[in-house]
Amino acid sequence: MKPNDIFSYAFSAIKLRKLRSGLTTLGIVIGIAAIVALLSITQGLQVAIASQLQRGFATDTLIVSAGGGFGVMTDSGFSLLVNDTETISQLENVTAVSAVIQRIGYLKTPTGQTIRVTIVGVDFAAYREIYSSIFVAEDGIIPLSPESDAVVVGKRISDPWSNGTLHCRAGDTVEIIWTNAATRPLRNESYIGKVVGVLQEIGGFSLGGPSDNSIYIPISKAQTFFKTDKCDTILVKMKSDDKVTIESTAKAIRNLFGGMVTVTSATAVLNIISNVFSTIEIFLAGIAAISLFVAGIGIMNIMIVSLMERTREIGILKALGMKNRTVLLIFLCEAAIIGLLGSIIGVGAGLGLAEVAIRVYDVSGFGHQGGQAGSISIAPVLTPQVLLGAIAFGLLVSVVFALYPAWRASKLKPVEALRYE
């Protein structure tokens, strides 16, 4: 029998048993749809988070923190000082350095609102050089030599609902409040500042970089207001973001402080996040694959039932001279057709399911936490690898689970098959 004849015969057999074939195909559809939906959402989330992080990071930037990093305390008592920026700035490949002092506090706006904010003290000129693309004013200006009462406000502080209802704008006078926990009893420290600029919307996450939910004051004012010369982190901008420059500069900074600091590169953080998502994808694909194996068992069951119903038909075909190999190929071709159709439909269904899930996610408000920073917009991402892999996997499962029934059919003896009731 020619290949096209085998395909035609197998397809005709499927059409004769529409309901059974449809239910069998449905099992493949569900399995593939689950795999595609989970992986496309995961990859979409990975792309969205990486994009948002890259807005809050600068790939040519290092983040220096004391001890364990990012505020992790150690028993050594070592702390970074604002003046340490002068020492770091002397290193080779370093173009800009900014110390960061930050505390949780409150902002009292002209509208009478008291908003919980992160108060960040930075060198405006250096910080602007490090984050030149996102530390940009949408309203007002960001002065490079600011007055001590200058305040730069994040977008979500000024316009929390993104509807034009502003709590403050450039030129407004605001009160900045911080609770001094070092005194007993606790005492609120405050001063009156002038909003000189409102940042453009940044979105995403921040690790040392600008944030929509923060306000920025000059580093000198932060030192007097918080009564400290210690800083939380020091941001270091390098001449380039190539691996050699990053590693050599990071090593020089660690040596400078005798190994008492942690130096983190934005590139390393992004790589870690990418590796984590790759692990999650494998885990989710494994879970979804379970449903596909269940569908494979269903295919085996259906093929065995089909074999029993078509025993006399097989006997007649073999009596007319059909070879065992041809019978085997007919049954495998039926399974392959079911697997291919189920996989293709499953890919489409998976993408649709992913879109529905993301719309529910957006409508429910989880994706946009009341307009707060950190909200992310996710779009399903179906890569060629996932597309081809899903179709190939569905096809493979169908054929593998059909091997035993097809082998049994090919081994039927014509005389016994013709006697079968």
Short mmCIF file of C-alpha atoms in Angstrom, two decimals:
data_model
loop_
_atom_site.label_atom_id
_atom_site.label_comp_id
_atom_site.label_asym_id
_atom_site.label_seq_id
_atom_site.Cartn_x
_atom_site.Cartn_y
_atom_site.Cartn_z
CA MET A 1 0.00 0.00 0.00
CA LYS A 2 1.23 3.45 -0.87
CA PRO A 3 1.70 6.01 1.91
CA ASN A 4 -1.20 8.14 0.66
CA ASP A 5 -3.45 5.06 0.61
CA ILE A 6 -2.49 4.25 4.21
CA PHE A 7 -3.24 7.83 5.23
CA SER A 8 -6.56 7.83 3.37
CA TYR A 9 -7.62 4.51 4.92
CA ALA A 10 -6.65 5.67 8.43
CA PHE A 11 -8.49 8.97 7.98
CA SER A 12 -11.61 7.14 6.75
CA ALA A 13 -11.51 4.91 9.85
CA ILE A 14 -11.42 8.00 12.06
CA LYS A 15 -14.36 9.59 10.20
CA LEU A 16 -16.44 6.43 10.67
CA ARG A 17 -16.02 6.75 14.44
CA LYS A 18 -16.47 10.52 14.82
CA LEU A 19 -17.64 10.59 18.44
CA ARG A 20 -14.98 8.24 19.76
CA SER A 21 -12.24 9.91 17.74
CA GLY A 22 -13.46 13.32 18.88
CA LEU A 23 -13.32 12.36 22.55
CA THR A 24 -9.87 10.87 22.08
CA THR A 25 -8.70 14.04 20.34
CA LEU A 26 -10.20 16.08 23.18
CA GLY A 27 -7.84 14.39 25.62
CA ILE A 28 -4.86 15.52 23.55
CA VAL A 29 -6.36 19.02 23.20
CA ILE A 30 -6.68 19.40 26.97
CA GLY A 31 -3.12 18.24 27.62
CA ILE A 32 -1.54 20.45 24.95
CA ALA A 33 -3.73 23.42 25.92
CA ALA A 34 -2.59 23.12 29.53
CA ILE A 35 1.08 23.02 28.50
CA VAL A 36 0.77 25.95 26.06
CA ALA A 37 -1.30 28.09 28.44
CA LEU A 38 1.06 27.63 31.38
CA LEU A 39 4.24 28.11 29.37
CA SER A 40 2.95 31.11 27.38
CA ILE A 41 1.80 32.84 30.57
CA THR A 42 5.09 32.05 32.30
CA GLN A 43 7.14 33.32 29.38
CA GLY A 44 4.93 36.37 29.09
CA LEU A 45 5.43 37.06 32.79
CA GLN A 46 9.18 36.58 32.39
CA VAL A 47 9.31 39.04 29.48
CA ALA A 48 7.16 41.57 31.38
CA ILE A 49 9.22 41.34 34.57
CA ALA A 50 12.53 41.48 32.68
CA SER A 51 11.30 44.55 30.80
CA GLN A 52 10.15 46.24 34.00
CA LEU A 53 13.35 45.36 35.83
CA GLN A 54 15.46 46.72 33.02
CA ARG A 55 13.66 50.03 33.42
CA GLY A 56 14.57 50.08 37.11
CA PHE A 57 18.07 48.78 36.51
CA ALA A 58 20.95 50.03 34.47
CA THR A 59 23.07 47.22 33.07
CA ASP A 60 26.24 49.28 33.51
CA THR A 61 25.53 49.84 37.21
CA LEU A 62 26.76 48.11 40.35
CA ILE A 63 24.93 48.21 43.68
CA VAL A 64 27.24 48.22 46.70
CA SER A 65 25.79 47.32 50.10
CA ALA A 66 27.28 46.49 53.48
CA GLY A 67 27.69 42.88 54.63
CA GLY A 68 25.14 40.45 53.22
CA GLY A 69 23.68 42.96 50.82
CA PHE A 70 20.52 45.04 50.54
CA GLY A 71 20.19 45.83 54.21
CA VAL A 72 21.19 42.42 55.59
CA MET A 73 22.93 43.13 58.89
CA THR A 74 26.14 41.44 60.00
CA ASP A 75 27.89 41.18 63.37
CA SER A 76 30.89 43.15 62.11
CA GLY A 77 29.18 46.49 62.62
CA PHE A 78 30.53 47.69 59.27
CA SER A 79 28.46 50.37 57.54
CA LEU A 80 28.81 52.27 54.32
CA LEU A 81 29.24 56.03 54.66
CA VAL A 82 28.16 58.76 52.29
CA ASN A 83 31.79 59.89 51.95
CA ASP A 84 32.77 56.43 50.66
CA THR A 85 31.52 57.62 47.28
CA GLU A 86 34.63 59.77 46.96
CA THR A 87 36.91 56.74 47.34
CA ILE A 88 34.93 54.61 44.88
CA SER A 89 34.85 57.40 42.31
CA GLN A 90 38.67 57.18 42.06
CA LEU A 91 38.53 53.61 40.74
CA GLU A 92 39.19 52.82 37.10
CA ASN A 93 36.11 52.47 34.83
CA VAL A 94 33.86 54.34 37.30
CA THR A 95 32.06 57.37 35.82
CA ALA A 96 29.47 58.27 38.49
CA VAL A 97 28.76 57.34 42.11
CA SER A 98 25.76 58.10 44.30
CA ALA A 99 25.08 57.17 47.89
CA VAL A 100 21.49 56.29 48.76
CA ILE A 101 19.86 56.92 52.14
CA GLN A 102 16.26 55.82 52.41
CA ARG A 103 13.61 55.64 55.09
CA ILE A 104 9.90 54.98 55.22
CA GLY A 105 7.98 58.14 56.01
CA TYR A 106 4.94 60.21 55.09
CA LEU A 107 4.17 63.06 52.74
CA LYS A 108 1.46 65.57 53.62
CA THR A 109 0.18 67.09 50.38
CA PRO A 110 -1.57 70.43 49.71
CA THR A 111 -4.84 68.47 49.27
CA GLY A 112 -4.65 67.34 52.90
CA GLN A 113 -3.68 63.76 52.06
CA THR A 114 -1.03 61.97 54.14
CA ILE A 115 0.67 59.38 51.96
CA ARG A 116 3.09 56.68 53.07
CA VAL A 117 6.20 56.99 50.93
CA THR A 118 9.83 55.93 50.67
CA ILE A 119 12.03 58.95 51.29
CA VAL A 120 15.22 58.62 49.27
CA GLY A 121 18.24 60.87 49.68
CA VAL A 122 20.53 60.98 46.63
CA ASP A 123 22.95 63.22 44.81
CA PHE A 124 20.60 64.51 42.10
CA ALA A 125 23.38 65.09 39.55
CA ALA A 126 24.99 61.65 39.96
CA TYR A 127 21.64 59.86 40.22
CA ARG A 128 20.48 61.56 37.03
CA GLU A 129 23.65 60.45 35.25
CA ILE A 130 23.20 56.85 36.41
CA TYR A 131 19.49 56.67 35.49
CA SER A 132 19.42 59.18 32.66
CA SER A 133 16.50 57.52 30.86
CA ILE A 134 14.07 57.21 33.79
CA PHE A 135 15.02 59.83 36.40
CA VAL A 136 13.34 62.42 34.20
CA ALA A 137 10.79 65.05 35.19
CA GLU A 138 7.39 65.05 33.51
CA ASP A 139 6.37 68.18 35.39
CA GLY A 140 8.91 70.75 36.58
CA ILE A 141 12.66 70.07 36.56
CA ILE A 142 15.27 68.01 38.34
CA PRO A 143 17.94 70.54 39.43
CA LEU A 144 21.54 69.32 39.37
CA SER A 145 22.39 71.68 42.26
CA PRO A 146 19.15 71.62 44.27
CA GLU A 147 18.17 73.76 47.22
CA SER A 148 18.04 71.89 50.51
CA ASP A 149 14.21 71.92 50.51
CA ALA A 150 13.90 70.56 46.95
CA VAL A 151 11.70 67.48 46.55
CA VAL A 152 11.25 65.28 43.47
CA VAL A 153 8.08 63.22 43.60
CA GLY A 154 7.29 59.86 41.98
CA LYS A 155 4.39 59.68 39.52
CA ARG A 156 2.15 57.55 41.73
CA ILE A 157 2.57 59.95 44.62
CA SER A 158 1.41 62.84 42.48
CA ASP A 159 -1.29 60.99 40.49
CA PRO A 160 -2.12 57.74 42.33
CA TRP A 161 -5.17 56.80 40.24
CA SER A 162 -3.85 57.88 36.82
CA ASN A 163 -6.98 59.95 36.24
CA GLY A 164 -5.64 63.46 36.57
CA THR A 165 -6.61 63.83 40.25
CA LEU A 166 -3.31 65.21 41.53
CA HIS A 167 -2.16 65.20 45.14
CA CYS A 168 0.74 67.50 44.31
CA ARG A 169 2.51 69.07 41.38
CA ALA A 170 5.65 71.06 40.67
CA GLY A 171 5.68 74.26 42.69
CA ASP A 172 3.58 72.88 45.59
CA THR A 173 4.73 72.99 49.19
CA VAL A 174 4.62 69.67 51.06
CA GLU A 175 5.48 68.41 54.51
CA ILE A 176 7.84 65.43 54.83
CA ILE A 177 7.45 63.42 58.03
CA TRP A 178 9.71 60.71 59.46
CA THR A 179 9.43 58.85 62.75
CA ASN A 180 12.76 58.84 64.58
CA ALA A 181 12.89 55.41 66.23
CA ALA A 182 16.27 56.11 67.84
CA THR A 183 14.71 58.38 70.46
CA ARG A 184 12.55 57.54 73.46
CA PRO A 185 9.76 58.34 73.31
CA LEU A 186 9.49 58.08 69.54
CA ARG A 187 9.39 61.45 67.89
CA ASN A 188 8.14 62.60 64.51
CA GLU A 189 10.65 64.71 62.60
CA SER A 190 9.33 66.90 59.78
CA TYR A 191 10.23 69.74 57.50
CA ILE A 192 8.59 71.74 54.73
CA GLY A 193 9.81 71.02 51.21
CA LYS A 194 9.06 72.38 47.77
CA VAL A 195 8.18 70.05 44.90
CA VAL A 196 10.53 70.97 42.06
CA GLY A 197 9.63 68.08 39.79
CA VAL A 198 7.33 65.10 39.27
CA LEU A 199 8.92 62.07 37.60
CA GLN A 200 7.50 60.50 34.48
CA GLU A 201 5.86 57.13 35.10
CA ILE A 202 8.46 54.40 35.50
CA GLY A 203 6.41 51.32 36.32
CA GLY A 204 7.89 47.98 37.24
CA PHE A 205 10.19 47.20 40.10
CA SER A 206 13.07 49.07 41.61
CA LEU A 207 16.35 47.87 43.04
CA GLY A 208 18.32 51.00 43.69
CA GLY A 209 16.67 52.76 40.74
CA PRO A 210 13.87 55.33 40.68
CA SER A 211 10.38 54.28 41.75
CA ASP A 212 6.91 55.71 41.23
CA ASN A 213 6.19 55.43 44.96
CA SER A 214 9.23 57.31 46.26
CA ILE A 215 10.14 60.92 46.85
CA TYR A 216 13.69 62.18 46.39
CA ILE A 217 15.55 64.75 48.47
CA PRO A 218 19.18 65.96 48.28
CA ILE A 219 21.65 63.63 50.01
CA SER A 220 22.89 66.46 52.25
CA LYS A 221 19.34 67.13 53.46
CA ALA A 222 18.85 63.40 54.09
CA GLN A 223 21.97 63.35 56.28
CA THR A 224 20.71 66.17 58.50
CA PHE A 225 17.06 65.07 58.46
CA PHE A 226 17.80 61.45 59.35
CA LYS A 227 20.79 62.47 61.50
CA THR A 228 23.16 59.95 59.93
CA ASP A 229 26.17 59.72 57.64
CA LYS A 230 25.50 56.02 56.98
CA CYS A 231 23.98 55.07 53.66
CA ASP A 232 21.99 52.00 52.67
CA THR A 233 23.63 51.45 49.28
CA ILE A 234 26.05 53.09 46.90
CA LEU A 235 25.28 53.07 43.18
CA VAL A 236 28.25 52.87 40.82
CA LYS A 237 28.03 53.61 37.10
CA MET A 238 30.76 52.13 34.90
CA LYS A 239 32.09 53.04 31.47
CA SER A 240 30.53 49.94 29.92
CA ASP A 241 28.46 46.89 30.83
CA ASP A 242 30.74 44.21 29.40
CA LYS A 243 31.52 41.25 31.64
CA VAL A 244 35.21 42.09 32.09
CA THR A 245 34.48 45.64 33.25
CA ILE A 246 31.74 44.51 35.63
CA GLU A 247 33.89 41.79 37.22
CA SER A 248 37.06 43.90 37.53
CA THR A 249 35.20 46.88 39.03
CA ALA A 250 33.25 44.70 41.45
CA LYS A 251 36.47 43.02 42.59
CA ALA A 252 38.17 46.40 43.06
CA ILE A 253 35.28 47.65 45.22
CA ARG A 254 35.30 44.51 47.38
CA ASN A 255 39.06 44.84 47.86
CA LEU A 256 38.64 48.51 48.70
CA PHE A 257 36.46 47.61 51.68
CA GLY A 258 38.29 44.45 52.67
CA GLY A 259 35.52 42.15 51.54
CA MET A 260 33.00 43.75 53.93
CA VAL A 261 30.60 44.71 51.15
CA THR A 262 28.39 42.92 48.65
CA VAL A 263 28.57 44.12 45.06
CA THR A 264 25.59 43.22 42.89
CA SER A 265 25.29 43.83 39.17
CA ALA A 266 21.94 44.35 37.48
CA THR A 267 22.99 41.88 34.79
CA ALA A 268 23.56 39.17 37.40
CA VAL A 269 20.15 39.77 38.95
CA LEU A 270 18.45 39.54 35.56
CA ASN A 271 20.31 36.30 34.80
CA ILE A 272 19.21 34.81 38.12
CA ILE A 273 15.60 35.75 37.42
CA SER A 274 15.85 34.19 33.96
CA ASN A 275 17.21 30.94 35.45
CA VAL A 276 14.44 30.87 38.05
CA PHE A 277 11.79 31.24 35.37
CA SER A 278 13.40 28.49 33.29
CA THR A 279 13.11 26.16 36.29
CA ILE A 280 9.49 27.19 36.82
CA GLU A 281 8.71 26.52 33.16
CA ILE A 282 10.11 22.98 33.38
CA PHE A 283 8.11 22.35 36.56
CA LEU A 284 4.84 23.65 35.07
CA ALA A 285 5.40 21.77 31.82
CA GLY A 286 5.91 18.58 33.83
CA ILE A 287 2.63 19.10 35.68
CA ALA A 288 0.75 19.81 32.45
CA ALA A 289 2.35 16.79 30.78
CA ILE A 290 0.62 14.53 33.30
CA SER A 291 -2.73 15.33 31.68
CA LEU A 292 -1.21 14.51 28.29
CA PHE A 293 -0.06 11.10 29.51
CA VAL A 294 -3.57 10.48 30.81
CA ALA A 295 -4.78 11.32 27.31
CA GLY A 296 -2.22 8.85 25.95
CA ILE A 297 -3.66 6.07 28.08
CA GLY A 298 -7.06 7.03 26.69
CA ILE A 299 -5.67 6.66 23.17
CA MET A 300 -4.34 3.21 24.00
CA ASN A 301 -7.69 2.19 25.43
CA ILE A 302 -9.61 3.50 22.42
CA MET A 303 -7.21 1.81 20.00
CA ILE A 304 -7.58 -1.53 21.79
CA VAL A 305 -11.38 -1.22 21.67
CA SER A 306 -11.12 -0.28 18.02
CA LEU A 307 -8.92 -3.33 17.43
CA MET A 308 -11.53 -5.60 18.97
CA GLU A 309 -14.31 -4.08 16.85
CA ARG A 310 -12.27 -4.29 13.66
CA THR A 311 -10.84 -7.79 14.11
CA ARG A 312 -12.87 -9.25 11.23
CA GLU A 313 -11.99 -6.25 9.05
CA ILE A 314 -8.31 -6.83 9.75
CA GLY A 315 -8.72 -10.53 8.99
CA ILE A 316 -10.29 -9.74 5.61
CA LEU A 317 -7.52 -7.27 4.77
CA LYS A 318 -4.80 -9.77 5.67
CA ALA A 319 -6.60 -12.53 3.77
CA LEU A 320 -6.49 -10.25 0.71
CA GLY A 321 -2.73 -9.99 1.10
CA MET A 322 -2.17 -6.96 3.35
CA LYS A 323 1.17 -7.23 5.17
CA ASN A 324 1.66 -6.97 8.92
CA ARG A 325 3.70 -3.82 8.45
CA THR A 326 0.84 -2.14 6.57
CA VAL A 327 -1.67 -2.94 9.33
CA LEU A 328 0.78 -1.57 11.88
CA LEU A 329 1.22 1.63 9.87
CA ILE A 330 -2.55 2.11 9.48
CA PHE A 331 -3.11 2.04 13.24
CA LEU A 332 -0.11 4.27 13.92
CA CYS A 333 -1.29 6.67 11.22
CA GLU A 334 -4.70 6.91 12.92
CA ALA A 335 -3.02 7.75 16.22
CA ALA A 336 -0.73 10.27 14.50
CA ILE A 337 -3.68 12.03 12.87
CA ILE A 338 -5.48 12.23 16.21
CA GLY A 339 -2.33 13.48 17.93
CA LEU A 340 -1.60 16.08 15.25
CA LEU A 341 -5.15 17.42 15.17
CA GLY A 342 -5.32 17.46 18.96
CA SER A 343 -1.99 19.26 19.22
CA ILE A 344 -2.86 21.96 16.69
CA ILE A 345 -6.26 22.59 18.26
CA GLY A 346 -4.65 22.42 21.70
CA VAL A 347 -2.13 25.14 20.81
CA GLY A 348 -4.94 27.47 19.77
CA ALA A 349 -7.02 26.56 22.83
CA GLY A 350 -4.00 27.08 25.09
CA LEU A 351 -3.38 30.57 23.73
CA GLY A 352 -7.06 31.40 24.16
CA LEU A 353 -7.01 30.05 27.71
CA ALA A 354 -3.92 32.12 28.48
CA GLU A 355 -5.59 35.28 27.15
CA VAL A 356 -8.69 34.63 29.27
CA ALA A 357 -6.59 33.99 32.38
CA ILE A 358 -4.66 37.23 31.87
CA ARG A 359 -7.85 39.23 31.28
CA VAL A 360 -9.31 37.85 34.50
CA TYR A 361 -6.01 38.74 36.20
CA ASP A 362 -6.24 42.32 34.90
CA VAL A 363 -9.95 42.80 35.59
CA SER A 364 -9.63 41.43 39.12
CA GLY A 365 -7.07 44.13 39.83
CA PHE A 366 -4.20 41.81 40.75
CA GLY A 367 -2.20 43.03 37.78
CA HIS A 368 -2.73 46.67 38.61
CA GLN A 369 -2.72 47.15 42.31
CA GLY A 370 -4.77 50.29 42.35
CA GLY A 371 -2.33 51.95 40.03
CA GLN A 372 0.59 51.36 42.35
CA ALA A 373 4.07 50.90 41.13
CA GLY A 374 5.05 47.35 40.54
CA SER A 375 1.98 46.62 38.45
CA ILE A 376 2.84 44.74 35.32
CA SER A 377 1.04 44.14 32.07
CA ILE A 378 1.37 40.55 30.88
CA ALA A 379 0.85 39.28 27.34
CA PRO A 380 1.11 35.56 26.50
CA VAL A 381 4.29 34.72 24.62
CA LEU A 382 4.29 31.64 22.38
CA THR A 383 7.83 30.99 21.24
CA PRO A 384 8.59 28.77 18.22
CA GLN A 385 10.21 26.28 20.61
CA VAL A 386 7.01 25.95 22.65
CA LEU A 387 4.83 25.77 19.53
CA LEU A 388 6.85 23.07 17.79
CA GLY A 389 7.63 21.29 21.06
CA ALA A 390 3.95 21.08 22.03
CA ILE A 391 2.92 19.69 18.63
CA ALA A 392 5.81 17.22 18.59
CA PHE A 393 5.08 16.12 22.16
CA GLY A 394 1.38 15.57 21.45
CA LEU A 395 2.22 13.61 18.32
CA LEU A 396 4.86 11.54 20.12
CA VAL A 397 2.56 10.64 23.02
CA SER A 398 -0.19 9.59 20.61
CA VAL A 399 2.11 7.35 18.57
CA VAL A 400 3.90 5.82 21.58
CA PHE A 401 0.67 4.87 23.31
CA ALA A 402 -0.69 3.44 20.05
CA LEU A 403 2.31 1.16 19.50
CA TYR A 404 0.99 -1.76 21.54
CA PRO A 405 -2.54 -1.84 19.99
CA ALA A 406 -1.04 -1.40 16.52
CA TRP A 407 1.44 -4.22 17.14
CA ARG A 408 -1.38 -6.49 18.35
CA ALA A 409 -3.42 -5.68 15.23
CA SER A 410 -0.48 -6.47 12.95
CA LYS A 411 0.04 -9.85 14.62
CA LEU A 412 -3.54 -11.07 14.20
CA LYS A 413 -3.79 -14.28 12.19
CA PRO A 414 -6.26 -14.02 9.29
CA VAL A 415 -8.09 -17.30 10.08
CA GLU A 416 -8.60 -16.44 13.76
CA ALA A 417 -9.58 -12.88 12.88
CA LEU A 418 -12.24 -14.05 10.42
CA ARG A 419 -13.73 -16.38 13.05
CA TYR A 420 -13.95 -13.53 15.61
CA GLU A 421 -17.54 -12.65 16.55
#
